[in-house]
Short mmCIF file of C-alpha atoms and ligand atoms in Angstrom, two decimals:
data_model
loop_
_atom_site.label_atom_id
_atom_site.label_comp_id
_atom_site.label_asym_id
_atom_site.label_seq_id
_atom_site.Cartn_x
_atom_site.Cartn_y
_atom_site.Cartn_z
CA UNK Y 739 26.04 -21.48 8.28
CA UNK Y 740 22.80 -20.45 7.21
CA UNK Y 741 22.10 -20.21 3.40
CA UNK Y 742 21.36 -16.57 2.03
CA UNK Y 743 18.11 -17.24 0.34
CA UNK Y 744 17.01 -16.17 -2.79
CA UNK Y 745 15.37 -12.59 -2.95
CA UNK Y 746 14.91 -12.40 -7.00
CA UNK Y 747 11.56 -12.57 -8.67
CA UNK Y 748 10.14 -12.94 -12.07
CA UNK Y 749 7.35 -10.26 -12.86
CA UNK Y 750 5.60 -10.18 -16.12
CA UNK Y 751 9.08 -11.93 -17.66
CA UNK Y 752 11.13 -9.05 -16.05
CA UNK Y 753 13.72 -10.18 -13.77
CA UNK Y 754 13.51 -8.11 -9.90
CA UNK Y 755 16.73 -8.60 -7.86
CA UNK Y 756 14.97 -8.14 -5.02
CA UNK Y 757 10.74 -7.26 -4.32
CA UNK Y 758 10.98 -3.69 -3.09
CA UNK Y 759 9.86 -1.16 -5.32
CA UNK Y 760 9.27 2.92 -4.87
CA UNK Y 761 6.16 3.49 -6.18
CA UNK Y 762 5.28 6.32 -8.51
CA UNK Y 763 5.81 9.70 -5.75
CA UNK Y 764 7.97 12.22 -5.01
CA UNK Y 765 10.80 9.77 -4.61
CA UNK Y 766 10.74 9.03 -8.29
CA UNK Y 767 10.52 12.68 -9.51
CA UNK Y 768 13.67 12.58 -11.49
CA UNK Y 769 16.40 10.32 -13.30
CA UNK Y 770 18.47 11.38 -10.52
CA UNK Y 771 16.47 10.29 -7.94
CA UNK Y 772 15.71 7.38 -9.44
CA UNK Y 773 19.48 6.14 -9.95
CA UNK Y 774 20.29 7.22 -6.48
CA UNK Y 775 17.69 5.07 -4.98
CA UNK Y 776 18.90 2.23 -7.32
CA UNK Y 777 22.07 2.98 -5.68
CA UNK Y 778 21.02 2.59 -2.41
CA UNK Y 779 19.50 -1.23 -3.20
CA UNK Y 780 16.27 -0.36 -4.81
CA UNK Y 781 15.51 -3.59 -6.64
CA UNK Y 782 12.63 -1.30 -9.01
CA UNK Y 783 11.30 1.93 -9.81
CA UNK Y 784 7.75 3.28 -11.27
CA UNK Y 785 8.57 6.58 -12.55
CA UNK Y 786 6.75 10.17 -11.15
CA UNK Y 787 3.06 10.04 -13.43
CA UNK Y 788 4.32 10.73 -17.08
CA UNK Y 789 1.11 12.86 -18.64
CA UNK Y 790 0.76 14.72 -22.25
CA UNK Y 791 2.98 17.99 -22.53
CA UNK Y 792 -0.13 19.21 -23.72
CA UNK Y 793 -1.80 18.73 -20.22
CA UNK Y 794 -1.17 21.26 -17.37
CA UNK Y 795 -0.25 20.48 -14.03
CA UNK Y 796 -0.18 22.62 -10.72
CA UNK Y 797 1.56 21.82 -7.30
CA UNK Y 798 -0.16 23.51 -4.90
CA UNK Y 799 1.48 24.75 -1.66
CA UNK Y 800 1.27 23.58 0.52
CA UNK Y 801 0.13 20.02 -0.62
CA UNK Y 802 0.69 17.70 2.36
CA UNK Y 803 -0.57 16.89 5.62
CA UNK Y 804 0.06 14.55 8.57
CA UNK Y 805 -2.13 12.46 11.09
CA UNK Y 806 -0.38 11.09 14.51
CA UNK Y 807 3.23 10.31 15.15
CA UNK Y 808 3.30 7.45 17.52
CA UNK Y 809 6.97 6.34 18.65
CA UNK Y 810 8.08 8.88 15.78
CA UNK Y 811 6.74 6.86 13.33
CA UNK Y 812 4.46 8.55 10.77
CA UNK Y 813 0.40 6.65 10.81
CA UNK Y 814 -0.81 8.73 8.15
CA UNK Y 815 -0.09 11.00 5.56
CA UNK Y 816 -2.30 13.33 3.20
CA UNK Y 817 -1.16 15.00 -0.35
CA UNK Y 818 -3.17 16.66 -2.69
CA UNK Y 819 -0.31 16.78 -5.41
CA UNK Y 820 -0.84 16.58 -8.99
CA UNK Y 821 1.75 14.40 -11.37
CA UNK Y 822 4.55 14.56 -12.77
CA UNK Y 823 5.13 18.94 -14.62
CA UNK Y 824 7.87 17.31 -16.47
CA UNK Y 825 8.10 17.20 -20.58
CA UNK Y 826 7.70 13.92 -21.78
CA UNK Y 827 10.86 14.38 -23.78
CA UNK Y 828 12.56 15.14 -20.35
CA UNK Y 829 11.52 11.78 -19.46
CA UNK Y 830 12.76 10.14 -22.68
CA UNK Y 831 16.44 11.24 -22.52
CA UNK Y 832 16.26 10.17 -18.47
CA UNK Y 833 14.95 7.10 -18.64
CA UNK Y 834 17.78 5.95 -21.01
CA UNK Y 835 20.13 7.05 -18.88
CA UNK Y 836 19.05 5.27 -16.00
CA UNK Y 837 18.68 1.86 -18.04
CA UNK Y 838 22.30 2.88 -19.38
CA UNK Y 839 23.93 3.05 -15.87
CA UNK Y 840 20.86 0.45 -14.39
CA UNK Y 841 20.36 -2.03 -17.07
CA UNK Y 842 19.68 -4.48 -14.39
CA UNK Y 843 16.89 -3.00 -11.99
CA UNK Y 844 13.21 -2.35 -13.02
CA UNK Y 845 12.02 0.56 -14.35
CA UNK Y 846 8.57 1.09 -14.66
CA UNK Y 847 6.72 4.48 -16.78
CA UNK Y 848 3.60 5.60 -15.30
CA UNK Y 849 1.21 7.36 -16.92
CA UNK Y 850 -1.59 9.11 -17.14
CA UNK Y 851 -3.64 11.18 -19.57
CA UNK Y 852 -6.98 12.34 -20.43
CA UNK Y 853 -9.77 9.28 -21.67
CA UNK Y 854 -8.98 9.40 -25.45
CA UNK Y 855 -7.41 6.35 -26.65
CA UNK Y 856 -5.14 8.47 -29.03
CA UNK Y 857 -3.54 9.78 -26.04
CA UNK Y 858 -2.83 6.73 -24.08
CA UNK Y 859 -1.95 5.21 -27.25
CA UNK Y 860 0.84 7.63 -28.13
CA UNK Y 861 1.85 8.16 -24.47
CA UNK Y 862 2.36 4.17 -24.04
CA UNK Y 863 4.28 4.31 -27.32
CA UNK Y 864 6.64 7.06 -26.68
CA UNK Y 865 7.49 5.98 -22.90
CA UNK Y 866 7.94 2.45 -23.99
CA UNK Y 867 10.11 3.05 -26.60
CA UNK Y 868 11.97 5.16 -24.36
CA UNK Y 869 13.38 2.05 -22.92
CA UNK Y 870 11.44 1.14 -19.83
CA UNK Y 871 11.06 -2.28 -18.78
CA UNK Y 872 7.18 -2.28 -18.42
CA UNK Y 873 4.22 0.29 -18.27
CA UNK Y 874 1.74 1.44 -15.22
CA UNK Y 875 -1.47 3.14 -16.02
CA UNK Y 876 -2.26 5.70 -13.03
CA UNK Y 877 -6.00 5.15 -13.27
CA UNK Y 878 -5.98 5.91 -9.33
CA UNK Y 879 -5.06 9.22 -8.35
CA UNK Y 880 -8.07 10.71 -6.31
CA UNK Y 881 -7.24 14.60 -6.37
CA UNK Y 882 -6.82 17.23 -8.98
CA UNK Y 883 -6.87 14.79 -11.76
CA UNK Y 884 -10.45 13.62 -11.42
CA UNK Y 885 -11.57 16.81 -11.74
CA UNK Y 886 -10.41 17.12 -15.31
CA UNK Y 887 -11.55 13.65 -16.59
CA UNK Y 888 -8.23 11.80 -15.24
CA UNK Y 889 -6.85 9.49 -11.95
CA UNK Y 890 -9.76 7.95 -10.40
CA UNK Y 891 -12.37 9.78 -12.78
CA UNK Y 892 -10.79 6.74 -14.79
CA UNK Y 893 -10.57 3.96 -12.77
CA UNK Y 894 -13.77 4.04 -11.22
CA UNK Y 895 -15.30 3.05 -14.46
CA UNK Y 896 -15.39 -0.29 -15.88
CA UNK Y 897 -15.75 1.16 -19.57
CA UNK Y 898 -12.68 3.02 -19.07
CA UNK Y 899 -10.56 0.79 -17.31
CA UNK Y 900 -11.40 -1.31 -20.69
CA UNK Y 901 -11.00 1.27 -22.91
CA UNK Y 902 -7.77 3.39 -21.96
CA UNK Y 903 -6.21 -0.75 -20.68
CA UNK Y 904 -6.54 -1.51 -24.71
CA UNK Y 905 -5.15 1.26 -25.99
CA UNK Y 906 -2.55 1.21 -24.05
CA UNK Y 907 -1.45 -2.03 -25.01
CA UNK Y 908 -2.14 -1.25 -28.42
CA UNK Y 909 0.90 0.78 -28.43
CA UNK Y 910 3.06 -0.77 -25.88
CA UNK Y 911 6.34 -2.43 -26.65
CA UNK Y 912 6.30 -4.04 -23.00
CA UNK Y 913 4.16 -4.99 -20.38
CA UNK Y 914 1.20 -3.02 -19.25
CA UNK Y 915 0.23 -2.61 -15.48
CA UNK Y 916 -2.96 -0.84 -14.46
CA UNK Y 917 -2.38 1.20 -10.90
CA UNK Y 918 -6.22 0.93 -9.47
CA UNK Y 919 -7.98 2.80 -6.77
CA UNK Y 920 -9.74 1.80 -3.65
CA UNK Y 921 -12.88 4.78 -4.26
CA UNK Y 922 -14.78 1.77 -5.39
CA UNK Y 923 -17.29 -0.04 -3.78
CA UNK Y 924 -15.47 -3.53 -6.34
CA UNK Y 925 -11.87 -3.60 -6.51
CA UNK Y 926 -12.14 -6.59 -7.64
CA UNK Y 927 -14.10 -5.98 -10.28
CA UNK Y 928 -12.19 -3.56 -11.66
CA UNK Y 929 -8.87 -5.68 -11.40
CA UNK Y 930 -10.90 -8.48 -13.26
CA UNK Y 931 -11.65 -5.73 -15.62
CA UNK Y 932 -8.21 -4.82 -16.58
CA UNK Y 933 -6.89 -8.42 -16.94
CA UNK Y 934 -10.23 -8.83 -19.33
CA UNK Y 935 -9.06 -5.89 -21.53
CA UNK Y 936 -5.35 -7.53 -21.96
CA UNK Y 937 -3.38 -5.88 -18.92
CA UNK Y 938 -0.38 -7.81 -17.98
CA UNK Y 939 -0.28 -6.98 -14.42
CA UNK Y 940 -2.05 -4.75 -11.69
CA UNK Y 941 -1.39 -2.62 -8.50
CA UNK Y 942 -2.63 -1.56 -5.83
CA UNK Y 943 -3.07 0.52 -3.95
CA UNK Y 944 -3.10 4.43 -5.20
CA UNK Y 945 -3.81 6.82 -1.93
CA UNK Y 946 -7.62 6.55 -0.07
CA UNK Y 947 -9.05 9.59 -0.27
CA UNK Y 948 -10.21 11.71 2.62
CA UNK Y 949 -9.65 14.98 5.00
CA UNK Y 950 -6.88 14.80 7.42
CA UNK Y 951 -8.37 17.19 9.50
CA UNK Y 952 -9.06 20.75 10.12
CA UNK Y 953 -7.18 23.51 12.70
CA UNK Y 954 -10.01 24.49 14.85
CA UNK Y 955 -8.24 28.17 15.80
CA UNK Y 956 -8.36 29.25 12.32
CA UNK Y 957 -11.44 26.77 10.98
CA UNK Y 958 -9.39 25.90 8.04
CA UNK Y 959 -9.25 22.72 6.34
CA UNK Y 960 -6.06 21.17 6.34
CA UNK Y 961 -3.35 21.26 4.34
CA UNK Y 962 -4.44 24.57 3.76
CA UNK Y 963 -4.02 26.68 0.64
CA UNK Y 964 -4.61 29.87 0.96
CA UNK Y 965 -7.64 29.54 3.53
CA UNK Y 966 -8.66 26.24 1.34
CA UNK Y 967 -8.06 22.74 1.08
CA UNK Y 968 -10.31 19.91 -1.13
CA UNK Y 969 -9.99 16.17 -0.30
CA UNK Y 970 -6.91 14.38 -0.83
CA UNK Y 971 -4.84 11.11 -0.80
CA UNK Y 972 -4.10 9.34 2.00
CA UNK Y 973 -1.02 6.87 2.49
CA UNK Y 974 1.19 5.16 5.21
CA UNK Y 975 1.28 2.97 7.71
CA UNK Y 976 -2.51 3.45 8.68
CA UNK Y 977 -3.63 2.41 4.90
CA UNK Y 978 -2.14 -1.00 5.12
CA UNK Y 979 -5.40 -2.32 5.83
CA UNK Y 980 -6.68 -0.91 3.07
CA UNK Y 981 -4.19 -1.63 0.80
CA UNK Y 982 -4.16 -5.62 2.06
CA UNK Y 983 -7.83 -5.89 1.36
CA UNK Y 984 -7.43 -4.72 -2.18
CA UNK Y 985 -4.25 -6.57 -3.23
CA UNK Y 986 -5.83 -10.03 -1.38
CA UNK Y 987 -9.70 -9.35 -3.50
CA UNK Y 988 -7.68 -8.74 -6.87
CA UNK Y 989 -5.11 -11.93 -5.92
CA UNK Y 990 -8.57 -13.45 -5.69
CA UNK Y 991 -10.03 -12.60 -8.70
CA UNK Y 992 -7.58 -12.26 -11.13
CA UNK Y 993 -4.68 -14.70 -12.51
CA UNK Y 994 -2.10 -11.89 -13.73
CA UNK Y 995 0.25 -10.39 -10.99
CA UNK Y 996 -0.88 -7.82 -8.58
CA UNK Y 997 2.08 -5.63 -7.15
CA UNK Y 998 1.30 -4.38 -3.63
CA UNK Y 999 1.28 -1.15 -2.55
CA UNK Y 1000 -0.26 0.80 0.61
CA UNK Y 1001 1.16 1.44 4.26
CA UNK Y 1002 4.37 -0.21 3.87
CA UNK Y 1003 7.66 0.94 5.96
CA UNK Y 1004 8.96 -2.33 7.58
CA UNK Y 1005 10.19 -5.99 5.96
CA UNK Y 1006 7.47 -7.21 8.09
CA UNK Y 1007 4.96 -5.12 5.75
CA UNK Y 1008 6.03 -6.38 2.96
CA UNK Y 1009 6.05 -10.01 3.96
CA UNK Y 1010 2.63 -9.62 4.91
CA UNK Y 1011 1.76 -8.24 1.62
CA UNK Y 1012 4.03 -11.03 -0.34
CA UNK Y 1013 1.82 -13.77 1.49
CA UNK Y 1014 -1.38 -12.61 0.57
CA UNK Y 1015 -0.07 -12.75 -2.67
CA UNK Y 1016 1.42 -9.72 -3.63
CA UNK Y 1017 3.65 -10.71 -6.59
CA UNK Y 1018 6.40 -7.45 -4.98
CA UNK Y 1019 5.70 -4.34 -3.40
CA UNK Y 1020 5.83 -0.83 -3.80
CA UNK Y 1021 6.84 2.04 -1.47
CA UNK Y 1022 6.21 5.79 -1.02
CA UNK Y 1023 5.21 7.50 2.16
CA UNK Y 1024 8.24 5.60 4.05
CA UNK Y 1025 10.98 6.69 1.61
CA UNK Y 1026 9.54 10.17 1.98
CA UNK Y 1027 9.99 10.33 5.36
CA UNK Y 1028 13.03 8.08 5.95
CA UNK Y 1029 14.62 8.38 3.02
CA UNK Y 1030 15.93 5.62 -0.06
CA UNK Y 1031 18.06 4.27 2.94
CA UNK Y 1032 15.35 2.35 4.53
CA UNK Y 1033 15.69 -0.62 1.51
CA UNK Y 1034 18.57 -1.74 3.39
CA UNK Y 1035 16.35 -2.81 6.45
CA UNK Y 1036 13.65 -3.61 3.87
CA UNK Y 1037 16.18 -6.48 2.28
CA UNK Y 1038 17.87 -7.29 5.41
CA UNK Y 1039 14.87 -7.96 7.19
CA UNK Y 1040 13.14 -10.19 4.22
CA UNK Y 1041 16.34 -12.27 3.89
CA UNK Y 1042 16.79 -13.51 7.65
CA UNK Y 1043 13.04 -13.70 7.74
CA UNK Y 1044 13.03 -16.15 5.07
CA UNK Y 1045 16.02 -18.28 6.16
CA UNK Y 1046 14.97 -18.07 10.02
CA UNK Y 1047 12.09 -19.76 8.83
CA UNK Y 1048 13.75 -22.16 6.39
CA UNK Y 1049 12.76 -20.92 2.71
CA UNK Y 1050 15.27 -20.83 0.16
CA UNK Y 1051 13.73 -17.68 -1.53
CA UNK Y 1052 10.63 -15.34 -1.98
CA UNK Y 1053 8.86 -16.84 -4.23
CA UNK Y 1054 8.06 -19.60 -1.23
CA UNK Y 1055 5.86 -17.54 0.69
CA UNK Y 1056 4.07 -15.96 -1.96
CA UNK Y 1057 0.16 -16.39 -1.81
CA UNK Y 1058 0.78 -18.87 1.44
CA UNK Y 1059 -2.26 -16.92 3.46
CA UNK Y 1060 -4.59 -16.02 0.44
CA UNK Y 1061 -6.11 -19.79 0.91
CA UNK Y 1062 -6.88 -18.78 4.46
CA UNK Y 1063 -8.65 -15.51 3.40
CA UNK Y 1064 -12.89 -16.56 2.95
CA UNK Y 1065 -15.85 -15.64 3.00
CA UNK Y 1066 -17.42 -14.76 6.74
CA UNK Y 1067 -20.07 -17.25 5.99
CA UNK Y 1068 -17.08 -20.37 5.58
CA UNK Y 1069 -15.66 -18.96 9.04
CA UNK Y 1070 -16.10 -22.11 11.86
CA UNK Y 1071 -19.19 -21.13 13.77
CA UNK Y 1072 -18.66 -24.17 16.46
CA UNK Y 1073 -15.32 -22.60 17.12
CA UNK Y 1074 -14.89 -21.23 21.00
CA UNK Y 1075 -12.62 -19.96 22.99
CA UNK Y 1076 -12.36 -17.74 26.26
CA UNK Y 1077 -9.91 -15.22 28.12
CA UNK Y 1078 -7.92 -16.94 30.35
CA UNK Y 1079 -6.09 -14.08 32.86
CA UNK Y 1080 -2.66 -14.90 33.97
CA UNK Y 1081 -2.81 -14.32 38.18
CA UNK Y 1082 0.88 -13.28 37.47
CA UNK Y 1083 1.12 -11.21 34.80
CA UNK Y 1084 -2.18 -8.84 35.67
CA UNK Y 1085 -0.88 -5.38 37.46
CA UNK Y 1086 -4.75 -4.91 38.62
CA UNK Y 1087 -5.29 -1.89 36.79
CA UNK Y 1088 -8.74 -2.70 35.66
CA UNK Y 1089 -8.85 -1.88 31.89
CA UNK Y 1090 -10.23 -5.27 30.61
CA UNK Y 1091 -12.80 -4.86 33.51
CA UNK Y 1092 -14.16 -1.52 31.98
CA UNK Y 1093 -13.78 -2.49 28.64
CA UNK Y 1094 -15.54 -5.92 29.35
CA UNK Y 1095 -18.22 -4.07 31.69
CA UNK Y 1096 -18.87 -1.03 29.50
CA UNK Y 1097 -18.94 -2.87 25.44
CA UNK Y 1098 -18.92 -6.50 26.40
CA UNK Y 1099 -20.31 -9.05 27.75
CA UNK Y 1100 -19.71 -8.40 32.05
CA UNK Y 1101 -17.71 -11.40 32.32
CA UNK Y 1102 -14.82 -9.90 33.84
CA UNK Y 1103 -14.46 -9.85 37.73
CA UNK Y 1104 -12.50 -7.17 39.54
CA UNK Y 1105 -12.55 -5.01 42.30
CA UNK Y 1106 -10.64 -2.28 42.97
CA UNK Y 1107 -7.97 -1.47 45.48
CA UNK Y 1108 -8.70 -5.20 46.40
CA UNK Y 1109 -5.09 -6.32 45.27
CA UNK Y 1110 -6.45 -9.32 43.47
CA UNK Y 1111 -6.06 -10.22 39.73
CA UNK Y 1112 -8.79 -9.64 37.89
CA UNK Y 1113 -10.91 -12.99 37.01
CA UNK Y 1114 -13.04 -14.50 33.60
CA UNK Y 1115 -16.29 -15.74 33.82
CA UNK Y 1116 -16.02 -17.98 31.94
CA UNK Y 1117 -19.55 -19.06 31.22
CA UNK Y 1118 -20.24 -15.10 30.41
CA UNK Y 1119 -17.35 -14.63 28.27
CA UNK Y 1120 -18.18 -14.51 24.57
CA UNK Y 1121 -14.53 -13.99 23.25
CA UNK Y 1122 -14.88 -10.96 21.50
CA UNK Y 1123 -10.85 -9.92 22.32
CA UNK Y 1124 -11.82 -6.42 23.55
CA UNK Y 1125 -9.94 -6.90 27.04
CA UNK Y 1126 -7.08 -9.48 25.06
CA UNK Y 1127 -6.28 -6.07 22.99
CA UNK Y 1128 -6.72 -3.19 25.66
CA UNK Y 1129 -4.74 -4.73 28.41
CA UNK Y 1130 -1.60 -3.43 28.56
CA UNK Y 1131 0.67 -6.27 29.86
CA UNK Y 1132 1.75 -8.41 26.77
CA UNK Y 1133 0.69 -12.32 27.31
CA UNK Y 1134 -1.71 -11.53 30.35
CA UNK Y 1135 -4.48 -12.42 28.64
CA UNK Y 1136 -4.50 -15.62 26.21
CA UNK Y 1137 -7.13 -17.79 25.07
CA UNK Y 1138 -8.35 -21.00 26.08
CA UNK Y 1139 -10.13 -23.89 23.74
CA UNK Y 1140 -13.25 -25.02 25.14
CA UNK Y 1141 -14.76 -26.37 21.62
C1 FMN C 1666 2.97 13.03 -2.36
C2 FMN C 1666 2.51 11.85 -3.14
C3 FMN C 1666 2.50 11.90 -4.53
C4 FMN C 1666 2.07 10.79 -5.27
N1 FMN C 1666 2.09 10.84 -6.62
C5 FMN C 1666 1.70 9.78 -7.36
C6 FMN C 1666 1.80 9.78 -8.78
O1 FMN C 1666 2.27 10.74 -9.41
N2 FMN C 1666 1.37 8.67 -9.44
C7 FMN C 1666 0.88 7.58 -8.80
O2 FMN C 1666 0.51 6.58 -9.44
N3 FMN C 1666 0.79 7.54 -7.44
C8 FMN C 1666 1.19 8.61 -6.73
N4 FMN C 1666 1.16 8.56 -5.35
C9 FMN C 1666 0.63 7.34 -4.68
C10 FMN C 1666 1.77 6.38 -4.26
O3 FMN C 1666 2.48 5.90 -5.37
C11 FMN C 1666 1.19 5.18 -3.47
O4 FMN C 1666 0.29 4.49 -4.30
C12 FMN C 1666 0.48 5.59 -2.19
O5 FMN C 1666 1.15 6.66 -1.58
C13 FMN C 1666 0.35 4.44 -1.19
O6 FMN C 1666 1.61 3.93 -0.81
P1 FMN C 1666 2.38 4.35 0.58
O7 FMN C 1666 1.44 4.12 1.69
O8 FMN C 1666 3.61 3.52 0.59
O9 FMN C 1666 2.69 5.81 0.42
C14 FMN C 1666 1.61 9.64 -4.60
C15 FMN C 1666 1.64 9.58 -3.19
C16 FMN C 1666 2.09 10.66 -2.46
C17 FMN C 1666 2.13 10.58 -0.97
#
């Protein structure tokens, strides 16, 4: 019988039963919520965006949006929400609850607050004295909290990364993770920047902003309030890419933890993130439209991953791609290859020979209503993939070595 391997992970000294997170969202609103999920398998919580009572905060409505359901599965997701309208002291008597009933699981206080270091320095105090097991700075939120000086405003500045990162841990009883954005042309740079100023750990990524897209009846932006809408955060599965590109840069450039966030719904997600060196992951848009159940899948999935392919726990695959992530430049130029069409497999319905013929290179032979398999030219073929990825016939189209 196969050996259940090990799902637990050390992160910044804390102990994670297993990686999955739910990242600071509407799933982690409450103490409620938060202790249900636990429930449910959740190895870790970051709490809702603790701010200042002091600061106001407005949920518009409507505040979300959607972009294409393929198979019923959500690609992309908009919200222009704000943080967390709670009273700190709401948060207080919560989170000791939950580490009452959830001593065990990882509970994480985000927060946010305007750029004066007295601010972050009593909000890290307070929340980490409430009892939570570490600290995440929401330096990435792109809507709403920009406009007043906060989010992104934040993290898309060196100087305040470094600023509002020290006071932070100034104040902090545990460890401090800062929660950057993609808006930046250097993610990188600003992960460097935050490990520089003393942060323990980072994440990434907090939503990419854009506009989901407008109703062309009514020439309204969408989600619309009111007539209105402003730019807003995007998540799901269709920021993965995103979200991997950050997390493997900062993995790069930095030598403290980086938890991974972005576009993850499936174990298979996650793994990917875990082996470009994700230290765990975080998840939001899924939960919100599946629900906390999904961690069971999330768990499941990891553990016969791991022990169909013969590692005795997660911390074995973590960072095993980031070595094979380089520059374009160190990519082998002398390396070819070219489509090879299975006689078999093709149904003659002619995509790779438009694809090829319209943005390639003409190197595909076919004629219509001619009942034979389309054919490579070998000597024309330049291997860009284009007809590998359009045809619709899995393993028609492989790849043969010729240097
Ligand atoms: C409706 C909504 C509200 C969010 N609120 C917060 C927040 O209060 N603080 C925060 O750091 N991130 C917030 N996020 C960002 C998520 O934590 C996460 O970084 C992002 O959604 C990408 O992950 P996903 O693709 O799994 O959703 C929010 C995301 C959504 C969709």
């Amino acid at each position: 019988m196969a050996i259940k391997p090990d799902l637990t992970t050390k992160f910044c000294g804390c102990e994670l039963e297993n990686p999955f997170l739910l990242s600071s969202a509407p799933p982690t609103c409450t103490g409620e919520m938060i202790q249900r999920a636990f429930k449910e398998g959740w190895g870790g919580a970051v709490t809702k965006t603790i701010k200042p009572d002091k600061t106001p905060v407005y949920d518009l409505k409507n505040r979300f949006g959607i972009m294409g359901l393929e198979d019923k599965q959500l690609v992309l997701f908009e919200n222009i929400e704000e943080v967390s309208k709670r009273p700190v002291g709401t948060w207080i008597k919560e989170i000791k609850e939950i580490k009452k009933n959830f001593p065990d699981k990882l509970l994480i206080g985000s927060l946010m607050a305007e750029p004066k270091e007295e601010d972050w320095e009593t909000l890290a105090r307070t929340v980490s004295e409430a009892g939570v097991d570490m600290l995440e700075l929401n330096l990435g939120c792109p809507h709403g909290m920009p406009e007043r000086g906060m989010g992104a405003f934040c993290g898309q500045r060196p100087d305040l990364i470094e600023k509002l990162t020290k006071a932070a841990k100034k104040t902090s009883s545990v460890p401090v993770m800062v929660k950057l954005t993609p808006n930046v042309a250097d993610i990188a740079l600003m992960a460097k920047t935050a490990q520089d100023a003393g942060a323990d750990a980072t994440s990434a990524i907090n939503t990419v902003l854009g506009l989901i897209g407008v109703d062309i009846n009514t020439f309204e932006p969408k989600p619309t309030v009111d007539g209105k809408s402003t730019f807003g955060g995007m998540s799901g599965p269709a920021v993965k890419p995103i979200g991997m590109r950050c997390v493997a840069q900062i993995a790069q450039a930095t030598n403290i933890p980086v938890s991974g966030i972005g576009g993850i719904s499936t174990w298979k997600d996650a793994v990917e993130y875990l082996l470009i060196g994700a230290a765990n992951v975080q998840v939001c848009t899924a939960v919100m439209w599946r629900g906390y159940r999904i961690v069971g899948d999330l768990v499941d999935g990891l553990a016969n991953y791991l022990s169909d392919k013969g590692f005795k726990s997660v911390t074995e695959i973590q960072g095993k791609t980031l070595p094979k992530i380089t520059a374009w430049s160190k990519l082998n130029k002398d390396y070819k290859v070219v489509a090879s069409i299975n006689k078999e497999k093709c149904i003659k319905c002619g995509v790779c020979f438009i694809d090829c013929n319209d943005a390639g290179y003409q190197a595909i032979k076919f004629e219509p209503n001619s009942n034979k398999a389309a054919e490579v030219d070998e000597e024309k073929c330049d291997a860009c993939s284009l007809c590998t990825i359009a045809c619709p016939v899995p393993g028609c189209i492989s790849w043969k070595r010729v240097q």
